[in-house]
Every structure is written in structure tokens, then in C-alpha cells.
PDB file of C-alpha atoms in Angstrom:
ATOM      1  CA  UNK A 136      82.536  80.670 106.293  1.00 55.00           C
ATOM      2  CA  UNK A 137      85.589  82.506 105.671  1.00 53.00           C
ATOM      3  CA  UNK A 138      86.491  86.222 104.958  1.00 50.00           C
ATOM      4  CA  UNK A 139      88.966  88.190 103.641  1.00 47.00           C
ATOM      5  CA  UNK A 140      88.671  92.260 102.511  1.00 45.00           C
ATOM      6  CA  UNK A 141      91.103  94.457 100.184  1.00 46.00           C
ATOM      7  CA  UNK A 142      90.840  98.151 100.077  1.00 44.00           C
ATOM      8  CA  UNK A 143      91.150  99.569  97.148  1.00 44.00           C
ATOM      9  CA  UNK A 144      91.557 103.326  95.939  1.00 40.00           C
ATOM     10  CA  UNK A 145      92.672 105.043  92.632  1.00 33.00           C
ATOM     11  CA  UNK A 146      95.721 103.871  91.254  1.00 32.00           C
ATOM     12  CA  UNK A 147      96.450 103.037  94.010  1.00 30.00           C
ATOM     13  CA  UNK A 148      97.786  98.897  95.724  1.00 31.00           C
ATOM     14  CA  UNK A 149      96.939  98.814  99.531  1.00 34.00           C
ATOM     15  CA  UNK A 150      94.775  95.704 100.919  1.00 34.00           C
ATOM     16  CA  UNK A 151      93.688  94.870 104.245  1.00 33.00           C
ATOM     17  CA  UNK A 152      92.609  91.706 106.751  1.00 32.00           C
ATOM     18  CA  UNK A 153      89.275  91.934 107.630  1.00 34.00           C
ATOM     19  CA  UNK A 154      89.899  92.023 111.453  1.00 31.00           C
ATOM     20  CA  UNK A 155      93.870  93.951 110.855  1.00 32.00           C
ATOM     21  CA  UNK A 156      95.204  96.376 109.056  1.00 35.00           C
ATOM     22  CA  UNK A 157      99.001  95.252 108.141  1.00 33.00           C
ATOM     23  CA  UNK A 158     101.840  98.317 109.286  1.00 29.00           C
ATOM     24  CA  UNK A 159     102.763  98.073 105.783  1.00 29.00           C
ATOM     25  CA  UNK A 160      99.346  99.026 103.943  1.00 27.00           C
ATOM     26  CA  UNK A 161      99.307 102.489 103.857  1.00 26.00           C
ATOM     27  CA  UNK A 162      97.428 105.011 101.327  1.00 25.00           C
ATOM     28  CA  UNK A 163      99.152 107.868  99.323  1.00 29.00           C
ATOM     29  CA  UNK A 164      98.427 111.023 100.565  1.00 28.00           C
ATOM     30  CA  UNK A 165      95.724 112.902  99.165  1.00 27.00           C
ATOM     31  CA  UNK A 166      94.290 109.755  98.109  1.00 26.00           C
ATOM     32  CA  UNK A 167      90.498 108.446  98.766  1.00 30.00           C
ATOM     33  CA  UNK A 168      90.221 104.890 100.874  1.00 43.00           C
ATOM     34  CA  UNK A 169      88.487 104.031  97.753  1.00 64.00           C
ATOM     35  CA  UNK A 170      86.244 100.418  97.484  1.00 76.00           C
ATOM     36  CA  UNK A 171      86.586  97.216 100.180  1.00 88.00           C
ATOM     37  CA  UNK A 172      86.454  94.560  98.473  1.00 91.00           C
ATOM     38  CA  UNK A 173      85.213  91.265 100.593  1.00 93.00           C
ATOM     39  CA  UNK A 174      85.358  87.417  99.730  1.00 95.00           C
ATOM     40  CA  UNK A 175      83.919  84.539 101.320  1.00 95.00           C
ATOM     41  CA  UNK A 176      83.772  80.829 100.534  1.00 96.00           C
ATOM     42  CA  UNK A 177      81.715  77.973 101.812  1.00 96.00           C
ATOM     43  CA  UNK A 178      82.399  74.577 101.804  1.00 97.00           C
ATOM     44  CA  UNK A 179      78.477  72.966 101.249  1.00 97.00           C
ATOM     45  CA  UNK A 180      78.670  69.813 100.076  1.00 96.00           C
ATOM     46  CA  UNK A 181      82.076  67.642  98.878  1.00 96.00           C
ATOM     47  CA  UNK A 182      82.887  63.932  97.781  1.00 96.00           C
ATOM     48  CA  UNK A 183      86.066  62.167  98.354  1.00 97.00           C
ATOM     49  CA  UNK A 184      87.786  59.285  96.381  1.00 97.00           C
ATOM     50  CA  UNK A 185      91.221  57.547  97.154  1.00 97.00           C
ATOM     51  CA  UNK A 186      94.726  57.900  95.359  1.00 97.00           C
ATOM     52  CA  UNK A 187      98.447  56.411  96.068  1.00 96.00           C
ATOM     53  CA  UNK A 188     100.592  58.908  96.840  1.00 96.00           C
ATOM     54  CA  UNK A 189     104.592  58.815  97.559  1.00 94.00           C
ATOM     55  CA  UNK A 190     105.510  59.599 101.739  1.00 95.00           C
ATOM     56  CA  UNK A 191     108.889  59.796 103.060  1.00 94.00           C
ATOM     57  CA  UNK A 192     109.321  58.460 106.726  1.00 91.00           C
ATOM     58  CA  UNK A 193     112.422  58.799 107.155  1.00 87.00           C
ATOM     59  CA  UNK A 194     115.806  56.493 107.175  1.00 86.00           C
ATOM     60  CA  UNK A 195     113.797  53.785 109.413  1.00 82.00           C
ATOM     61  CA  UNK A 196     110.963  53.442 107.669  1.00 83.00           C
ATOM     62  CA  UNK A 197     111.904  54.702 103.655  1.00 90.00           C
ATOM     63  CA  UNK A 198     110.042  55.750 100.598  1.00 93.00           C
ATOM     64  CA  UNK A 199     107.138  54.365 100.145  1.00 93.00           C
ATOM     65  CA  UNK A 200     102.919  54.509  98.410  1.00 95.00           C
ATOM     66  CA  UNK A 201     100.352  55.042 100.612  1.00 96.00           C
ATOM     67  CA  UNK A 202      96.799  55.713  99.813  1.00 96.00           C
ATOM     68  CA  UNK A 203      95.510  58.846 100.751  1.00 97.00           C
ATOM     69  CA  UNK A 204      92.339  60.571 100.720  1.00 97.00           C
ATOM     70  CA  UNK A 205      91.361  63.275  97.974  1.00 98.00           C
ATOM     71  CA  UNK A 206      88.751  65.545  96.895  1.00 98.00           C
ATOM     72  CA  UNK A 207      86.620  64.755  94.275  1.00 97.00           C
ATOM     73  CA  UNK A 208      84.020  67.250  93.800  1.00 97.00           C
ATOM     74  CA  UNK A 209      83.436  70.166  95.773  1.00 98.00           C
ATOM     75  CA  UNK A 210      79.779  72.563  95.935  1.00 98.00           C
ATOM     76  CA  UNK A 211      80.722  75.543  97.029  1.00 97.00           C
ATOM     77  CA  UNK A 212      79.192  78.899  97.701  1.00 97.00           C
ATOM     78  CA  UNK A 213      80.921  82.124  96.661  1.00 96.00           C
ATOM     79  CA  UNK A 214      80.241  85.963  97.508  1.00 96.00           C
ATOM     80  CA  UNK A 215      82.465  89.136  96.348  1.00 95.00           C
ATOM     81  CA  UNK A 216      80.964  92.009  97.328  1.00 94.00           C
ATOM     82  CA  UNK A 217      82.285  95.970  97.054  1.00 92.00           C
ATOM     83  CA  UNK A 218      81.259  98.627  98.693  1.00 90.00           C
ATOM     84  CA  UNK A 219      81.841 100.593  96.094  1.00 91.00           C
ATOM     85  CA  UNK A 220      81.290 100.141  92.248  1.00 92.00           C
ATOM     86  CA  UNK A 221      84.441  98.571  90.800  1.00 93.00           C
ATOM     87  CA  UNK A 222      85.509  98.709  86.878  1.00 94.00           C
ATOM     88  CA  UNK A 223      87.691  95.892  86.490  1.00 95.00           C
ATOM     89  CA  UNK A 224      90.032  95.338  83.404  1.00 96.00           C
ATOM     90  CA  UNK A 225      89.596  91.394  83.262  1.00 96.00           C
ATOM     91  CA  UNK A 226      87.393  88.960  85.477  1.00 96.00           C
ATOM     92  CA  UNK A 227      89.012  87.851  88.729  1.00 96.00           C
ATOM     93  CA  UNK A 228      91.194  85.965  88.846  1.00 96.00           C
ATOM     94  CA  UNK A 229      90.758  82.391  91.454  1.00 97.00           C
ATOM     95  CA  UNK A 230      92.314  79.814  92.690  1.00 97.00           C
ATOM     96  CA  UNK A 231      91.917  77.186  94.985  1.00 98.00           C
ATOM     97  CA  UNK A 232      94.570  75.028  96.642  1.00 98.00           C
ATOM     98  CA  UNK A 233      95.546  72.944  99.686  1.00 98.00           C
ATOM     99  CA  UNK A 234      97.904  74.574 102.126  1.00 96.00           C
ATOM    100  CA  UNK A 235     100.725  72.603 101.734  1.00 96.00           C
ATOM    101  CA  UNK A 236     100.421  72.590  97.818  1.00 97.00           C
ATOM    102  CA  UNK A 237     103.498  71.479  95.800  1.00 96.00           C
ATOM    103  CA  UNK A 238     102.444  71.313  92.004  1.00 97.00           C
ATOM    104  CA  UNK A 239     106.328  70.202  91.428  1.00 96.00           C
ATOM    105  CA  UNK A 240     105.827  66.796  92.936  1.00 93.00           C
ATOM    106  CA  UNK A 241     103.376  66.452  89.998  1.00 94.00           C
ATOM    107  CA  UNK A 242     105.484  67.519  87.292  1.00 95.00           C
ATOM    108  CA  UNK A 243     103.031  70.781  87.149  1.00 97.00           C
ATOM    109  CA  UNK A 244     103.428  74.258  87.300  1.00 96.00           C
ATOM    110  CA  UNK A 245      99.819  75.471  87.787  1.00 96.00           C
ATOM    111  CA  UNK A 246      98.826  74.569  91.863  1.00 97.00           C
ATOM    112  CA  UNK A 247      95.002  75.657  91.711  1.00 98.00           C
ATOM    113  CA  UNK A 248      92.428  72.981  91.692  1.00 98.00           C
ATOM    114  CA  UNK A 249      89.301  71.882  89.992  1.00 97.00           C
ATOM    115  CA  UNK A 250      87.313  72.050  86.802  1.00 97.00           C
ATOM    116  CA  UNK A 251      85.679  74.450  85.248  1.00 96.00           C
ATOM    117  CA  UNK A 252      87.922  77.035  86.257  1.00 95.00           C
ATOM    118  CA  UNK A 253      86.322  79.428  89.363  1.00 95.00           C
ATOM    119  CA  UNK A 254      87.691  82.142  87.082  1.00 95.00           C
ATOM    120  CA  UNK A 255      85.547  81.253  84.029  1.00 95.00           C
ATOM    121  CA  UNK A 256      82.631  80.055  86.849  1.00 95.00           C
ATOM    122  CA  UNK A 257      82.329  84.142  87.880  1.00 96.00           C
ATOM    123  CA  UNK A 258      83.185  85.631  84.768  1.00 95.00           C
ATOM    124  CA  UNK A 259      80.138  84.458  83.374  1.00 94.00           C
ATOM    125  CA  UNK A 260      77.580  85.983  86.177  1.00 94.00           C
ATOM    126  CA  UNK A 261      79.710  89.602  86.204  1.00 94.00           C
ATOM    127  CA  UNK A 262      77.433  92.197  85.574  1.00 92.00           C
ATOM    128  CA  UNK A 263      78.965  94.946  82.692  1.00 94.00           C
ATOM    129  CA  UNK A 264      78.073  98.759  82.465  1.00 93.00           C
ATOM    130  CA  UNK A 265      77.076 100.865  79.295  1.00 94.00           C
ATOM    131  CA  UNK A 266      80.369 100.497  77.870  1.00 93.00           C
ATOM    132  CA  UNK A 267      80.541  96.452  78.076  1.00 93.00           C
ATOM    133  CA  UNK A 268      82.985  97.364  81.567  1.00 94.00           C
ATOM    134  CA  UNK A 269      83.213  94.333  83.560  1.00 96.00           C
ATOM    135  CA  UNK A 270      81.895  95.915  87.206  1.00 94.00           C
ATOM    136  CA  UNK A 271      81.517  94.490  90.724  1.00 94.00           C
ATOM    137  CA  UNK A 272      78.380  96.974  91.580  1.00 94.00           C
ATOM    138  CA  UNK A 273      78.108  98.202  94.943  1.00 94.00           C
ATOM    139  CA  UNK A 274      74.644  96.915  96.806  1.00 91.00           C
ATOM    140  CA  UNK A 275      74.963  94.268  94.488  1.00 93.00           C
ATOM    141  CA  UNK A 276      76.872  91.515  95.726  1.00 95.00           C
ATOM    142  CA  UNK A 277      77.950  88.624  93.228  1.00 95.00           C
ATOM    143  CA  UNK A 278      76.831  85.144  95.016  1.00 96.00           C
ATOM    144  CA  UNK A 279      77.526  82.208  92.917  1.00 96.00           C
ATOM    145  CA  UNK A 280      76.907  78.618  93.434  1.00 96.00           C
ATOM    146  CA  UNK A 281      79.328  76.990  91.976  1.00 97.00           C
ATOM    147  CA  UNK A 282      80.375  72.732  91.122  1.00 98.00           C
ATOM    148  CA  UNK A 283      83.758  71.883  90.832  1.00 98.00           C
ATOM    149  CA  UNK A 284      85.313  68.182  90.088  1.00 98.00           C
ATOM    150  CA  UNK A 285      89.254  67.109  90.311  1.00 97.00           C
ATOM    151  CA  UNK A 286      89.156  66.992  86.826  1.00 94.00           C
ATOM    152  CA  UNK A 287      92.201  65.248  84.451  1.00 92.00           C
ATOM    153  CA  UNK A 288      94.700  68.163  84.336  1.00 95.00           C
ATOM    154  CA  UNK A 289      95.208  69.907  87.986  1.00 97.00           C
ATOM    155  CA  UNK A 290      96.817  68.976  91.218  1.00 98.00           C
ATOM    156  CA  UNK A 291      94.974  66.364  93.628  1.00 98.00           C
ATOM    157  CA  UNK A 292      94.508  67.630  97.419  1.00 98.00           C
ATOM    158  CA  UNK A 293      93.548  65.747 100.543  1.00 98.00           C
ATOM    159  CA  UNK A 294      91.350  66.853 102.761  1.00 98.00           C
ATOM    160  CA  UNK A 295      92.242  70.109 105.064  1.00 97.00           C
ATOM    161  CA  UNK A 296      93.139  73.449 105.292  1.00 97.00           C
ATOM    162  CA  UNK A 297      92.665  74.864 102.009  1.00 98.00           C
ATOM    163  CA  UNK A 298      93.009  78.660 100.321  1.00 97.00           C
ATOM    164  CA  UNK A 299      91.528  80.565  98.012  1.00 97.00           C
ATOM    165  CA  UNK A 300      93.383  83.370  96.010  1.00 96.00           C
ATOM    166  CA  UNK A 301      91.652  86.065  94.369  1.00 95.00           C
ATOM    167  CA  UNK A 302      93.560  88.202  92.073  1.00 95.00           C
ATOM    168  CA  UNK A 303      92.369  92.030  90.831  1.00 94.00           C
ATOM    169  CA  UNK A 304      92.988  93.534  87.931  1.00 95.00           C
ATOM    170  CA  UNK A 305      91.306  97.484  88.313  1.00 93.00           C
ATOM    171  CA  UNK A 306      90.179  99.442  85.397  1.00 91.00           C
ATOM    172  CA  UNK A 307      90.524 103.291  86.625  1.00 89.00           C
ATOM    173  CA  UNK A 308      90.083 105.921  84.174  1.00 88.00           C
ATOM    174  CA  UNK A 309      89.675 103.106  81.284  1.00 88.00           C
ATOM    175  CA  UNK A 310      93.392 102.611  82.013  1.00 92.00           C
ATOM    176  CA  UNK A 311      94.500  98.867  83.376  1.00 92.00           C
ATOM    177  CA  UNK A 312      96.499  98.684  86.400  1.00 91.00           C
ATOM    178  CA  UNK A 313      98.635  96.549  88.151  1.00 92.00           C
ATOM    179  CA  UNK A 314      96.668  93.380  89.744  1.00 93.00           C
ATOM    180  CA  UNK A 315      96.550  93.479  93.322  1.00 92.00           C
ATOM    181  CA  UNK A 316      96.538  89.832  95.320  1.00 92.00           C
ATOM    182  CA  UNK A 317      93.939  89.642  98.295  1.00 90.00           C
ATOM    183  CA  UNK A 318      94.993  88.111 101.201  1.00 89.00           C
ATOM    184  CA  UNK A 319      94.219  83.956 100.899  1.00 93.00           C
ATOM    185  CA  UNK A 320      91.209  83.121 102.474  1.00 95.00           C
ATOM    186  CA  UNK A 321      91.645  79.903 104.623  1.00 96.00           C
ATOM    187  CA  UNK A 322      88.610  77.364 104.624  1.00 97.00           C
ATOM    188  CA  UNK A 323      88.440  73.623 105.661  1.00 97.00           C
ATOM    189  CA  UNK A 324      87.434  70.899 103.357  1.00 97.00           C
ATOM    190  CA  UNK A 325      86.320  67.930 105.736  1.00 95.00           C
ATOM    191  CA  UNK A 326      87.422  64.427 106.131  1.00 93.00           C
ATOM    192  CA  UNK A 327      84.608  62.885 105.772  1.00 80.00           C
ATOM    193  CA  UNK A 328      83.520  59.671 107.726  1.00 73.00           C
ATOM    194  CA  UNK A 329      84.684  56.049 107.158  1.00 71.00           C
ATOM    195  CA  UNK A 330      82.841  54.522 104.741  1.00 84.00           C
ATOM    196  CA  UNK A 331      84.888  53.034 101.685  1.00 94.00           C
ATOM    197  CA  UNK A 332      85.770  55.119  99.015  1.00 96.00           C
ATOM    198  CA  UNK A 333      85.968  54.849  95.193  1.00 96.00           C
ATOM    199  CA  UNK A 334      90.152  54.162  94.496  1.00 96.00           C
ATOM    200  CA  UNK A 335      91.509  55.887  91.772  1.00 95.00           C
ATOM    201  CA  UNK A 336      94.930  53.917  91.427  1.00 88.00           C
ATOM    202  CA  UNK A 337      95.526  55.763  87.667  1.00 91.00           C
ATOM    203  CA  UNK A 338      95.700  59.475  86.248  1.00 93.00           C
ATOM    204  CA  UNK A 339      95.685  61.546  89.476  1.00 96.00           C
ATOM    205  CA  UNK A 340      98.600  64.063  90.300  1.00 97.00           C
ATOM    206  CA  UNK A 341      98.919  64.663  94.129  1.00 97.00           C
ATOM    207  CA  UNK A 342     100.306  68.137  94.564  1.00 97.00           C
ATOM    208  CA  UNK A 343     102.382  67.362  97.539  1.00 94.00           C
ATOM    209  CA  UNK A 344     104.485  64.626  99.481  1.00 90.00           C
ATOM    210  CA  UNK A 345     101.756  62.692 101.433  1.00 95.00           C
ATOM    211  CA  UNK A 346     103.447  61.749 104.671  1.00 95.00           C
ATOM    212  CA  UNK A 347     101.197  64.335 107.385  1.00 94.00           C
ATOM    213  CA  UNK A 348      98.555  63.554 105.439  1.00 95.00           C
ATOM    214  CA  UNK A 349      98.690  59.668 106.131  1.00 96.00           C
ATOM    215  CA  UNK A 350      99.770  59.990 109.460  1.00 94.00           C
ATOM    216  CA  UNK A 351      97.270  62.229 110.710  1.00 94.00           C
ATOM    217  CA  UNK A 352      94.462  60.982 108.613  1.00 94.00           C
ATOM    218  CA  UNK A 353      94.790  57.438 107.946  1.00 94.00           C
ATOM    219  CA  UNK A 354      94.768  55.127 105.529  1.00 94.00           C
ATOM    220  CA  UNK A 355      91.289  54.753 103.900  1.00 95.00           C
ATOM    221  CA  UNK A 356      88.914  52.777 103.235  1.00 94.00           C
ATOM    222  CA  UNK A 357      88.590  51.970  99.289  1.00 94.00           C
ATOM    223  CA  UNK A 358      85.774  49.873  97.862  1.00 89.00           C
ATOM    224  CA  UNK A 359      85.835  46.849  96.157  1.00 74.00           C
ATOM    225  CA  UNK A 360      85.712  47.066  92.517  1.00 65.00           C
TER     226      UNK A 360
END
């Protein structure tokens, strides 16, 4: 499992690792250190399935389709948890990606993976005050269970190092304020063993030129339609 914390204060942008604070992240004087704000993922269960993708090897070798492993549906257990109640002026927003994400490759512009959207996947179990406030409640942390597939619209990823972005947009004084990025929290999505694996040869978008990833990972095994 994988961590990553954000302090936040009022009207005020300063975040921090959870093991280091950055010489850069500093709070306004007179200010309060306000809420910390911490995010895990875990990887519990995933699928894979197969894809060409285009690698470059150079002059000697050329241009060419390999197949490469993707994911295909990922379970995956989310917390956010504040230490401090937290009025928030829209749900978080999340995203999930592969480290070496390219959405350009794909003709896309949008780099997170998976459907339904994580975003939509926590705004539904956010708890909201007396005036319909969307609040992350201190003591009560928000752990979510959530089922996401590669869907027919996002980028494709191999197996890896992945991140996850969570974006907050504070509501202080009922006035919005600027969101404030966390720093990425880096998880590993698995390989997986051997076995053959369902080839999709049509409608998938890899994010990415796919040269490390055959290299270091191999070319897998598909099964026989």
C-alpha cells in the first residue's frame, strides 16, 4: 500500500510527503497548519489481456507491432482520510495512470485510466453536512472498494509502476478556492504469471511507445480464439 499526505490550512496551498516536507512548502504567517489530508491505494485483485502496440528499436532493428501486456480490470481499495473536517467545493478529483503515460500516441488528450470514473466512484460515498457541503469528516475516513475495467474511451497501460493523482478543490468560508494537486502516489500493478491471455487485436489505445515494455516484459502469451 501506498501513501501520500497534503496539509492543508485556510486559504491557504502548501502540501507535504508523508515521510518529507519539500523546502518549498511553507505556511503564511499567522496561519493554522490546518487539515492532513492522506491517500492510499491498493492493488487487490487485477486481470490482464493482450494488445499490439508500435516500439521503436532503433536504426537496426526499425518500427515495428509487438504485443504487449495490458490491464484489463483492476479491484482496488481506496482510503482518504483528514484529520480534520474538510468542506470541499466539488468531489475529488482522480486519476490513475502508468508512469510513462503518453495519451498523444493515442490521439487523446485525457491520460487517466479506467471506467467508471474514480471521481464519480467517491463522489457517490462522500458524506455532506447540514447545508448539502460535500465534507471529508475527520475520524471518519472514506474507504471505498472500488471495480474499474479499460473501458472503450481511455488510454491502455501495461503492467508497472503506476500513479494516482488526487486533485482538491477546498470550500473555506463557503468561498471556492484554488485546487491544490497532492503529490502522485506510486503503486505497482503486477505482471501476472504466464498463462495465455485474451488478445484484443481491435479498439484499444496504448498510451505510450511500447519498446521497455516488450523488452523487459516479454512478449505474451495470447489464447487461441
Amino acid at each position: 500500500m501506498t501513501m501520500t499526505a497534503l496539509t492543508v490550512g485556510a486559504g491557504l496551498l502548501a502540501w507535504v510527503a508523508t515521510n518529507a516536507k519539500p523546502p518549498d512548502a511553507r505556511l503564511p504567517a499567522g496561519s493554522h497548519a490546518g487539515a492532513e489530508v492522506l491517500v492510499s491505494v491498493t492493488v487487490v485483485d487485477h486481470s490482464l489481456a493482450a494488445t499490439e502496440a508500435i516500439a521503436d528499436f532503433g536504426i537496426a532493428k526499425g518500427i515495428r507491432l509487438v504485443r504487449v501486456r495490458i490491464a484489463d480490470v483492476m479491484r482496488l481499495r481506496l482510503r482518504i482520510e483528514s484529520s480534520e473536517t474538510l468542506k470541499l467545493a466539488e468531489p475529488p478529483r482522480l486519476c490513475l495512470f502508468w508512469e510513462f503515460a503518453a495519451p498523444d500516441d493515442a490521439g487523446l488528450e485525457n491520460r487517466c485510466w479506467g471506467q467508471p470514473d474514480l471521481r464519480d466512484v467517491v463522489a457517490a460515498q462522500l458524506e455532506r453536512n447540514a447545508a448539502g457541503q460535500l465534507e471529508l469528516v475527520a475520524g471518519h475516513p472514506l474507504e471505498i472498494a472500488a471495480e474499474l475495467q479499460r473501458g472503450d474511451v481511455r488510454c491502455d497501460y501495461p503492467p508497472g509502476v503506476w500513479d494516482l493523482e488526487t486533485t482538491l478543490v477546498p470550500l473555506v468560508e463557503s468561498k471556492q478556492q484554488e485546487p491544490i494537486d497532492l503529490p502522485p502516489v506510486t503503486f505497482e500493478v503486477p505482471a501476472g504469471g504466464d498463462g495465455p491471455l485474451p488478445f484484443l487485436q481491435f479498439n484499444t489505445r496504448f498510451c505510450g511507445l511500447a519498446t521497455t515494455v516488450y523488452i523487459h516484459q516479454g512478449e505474451p502469451q495470447v489464447a487461441v480464439p
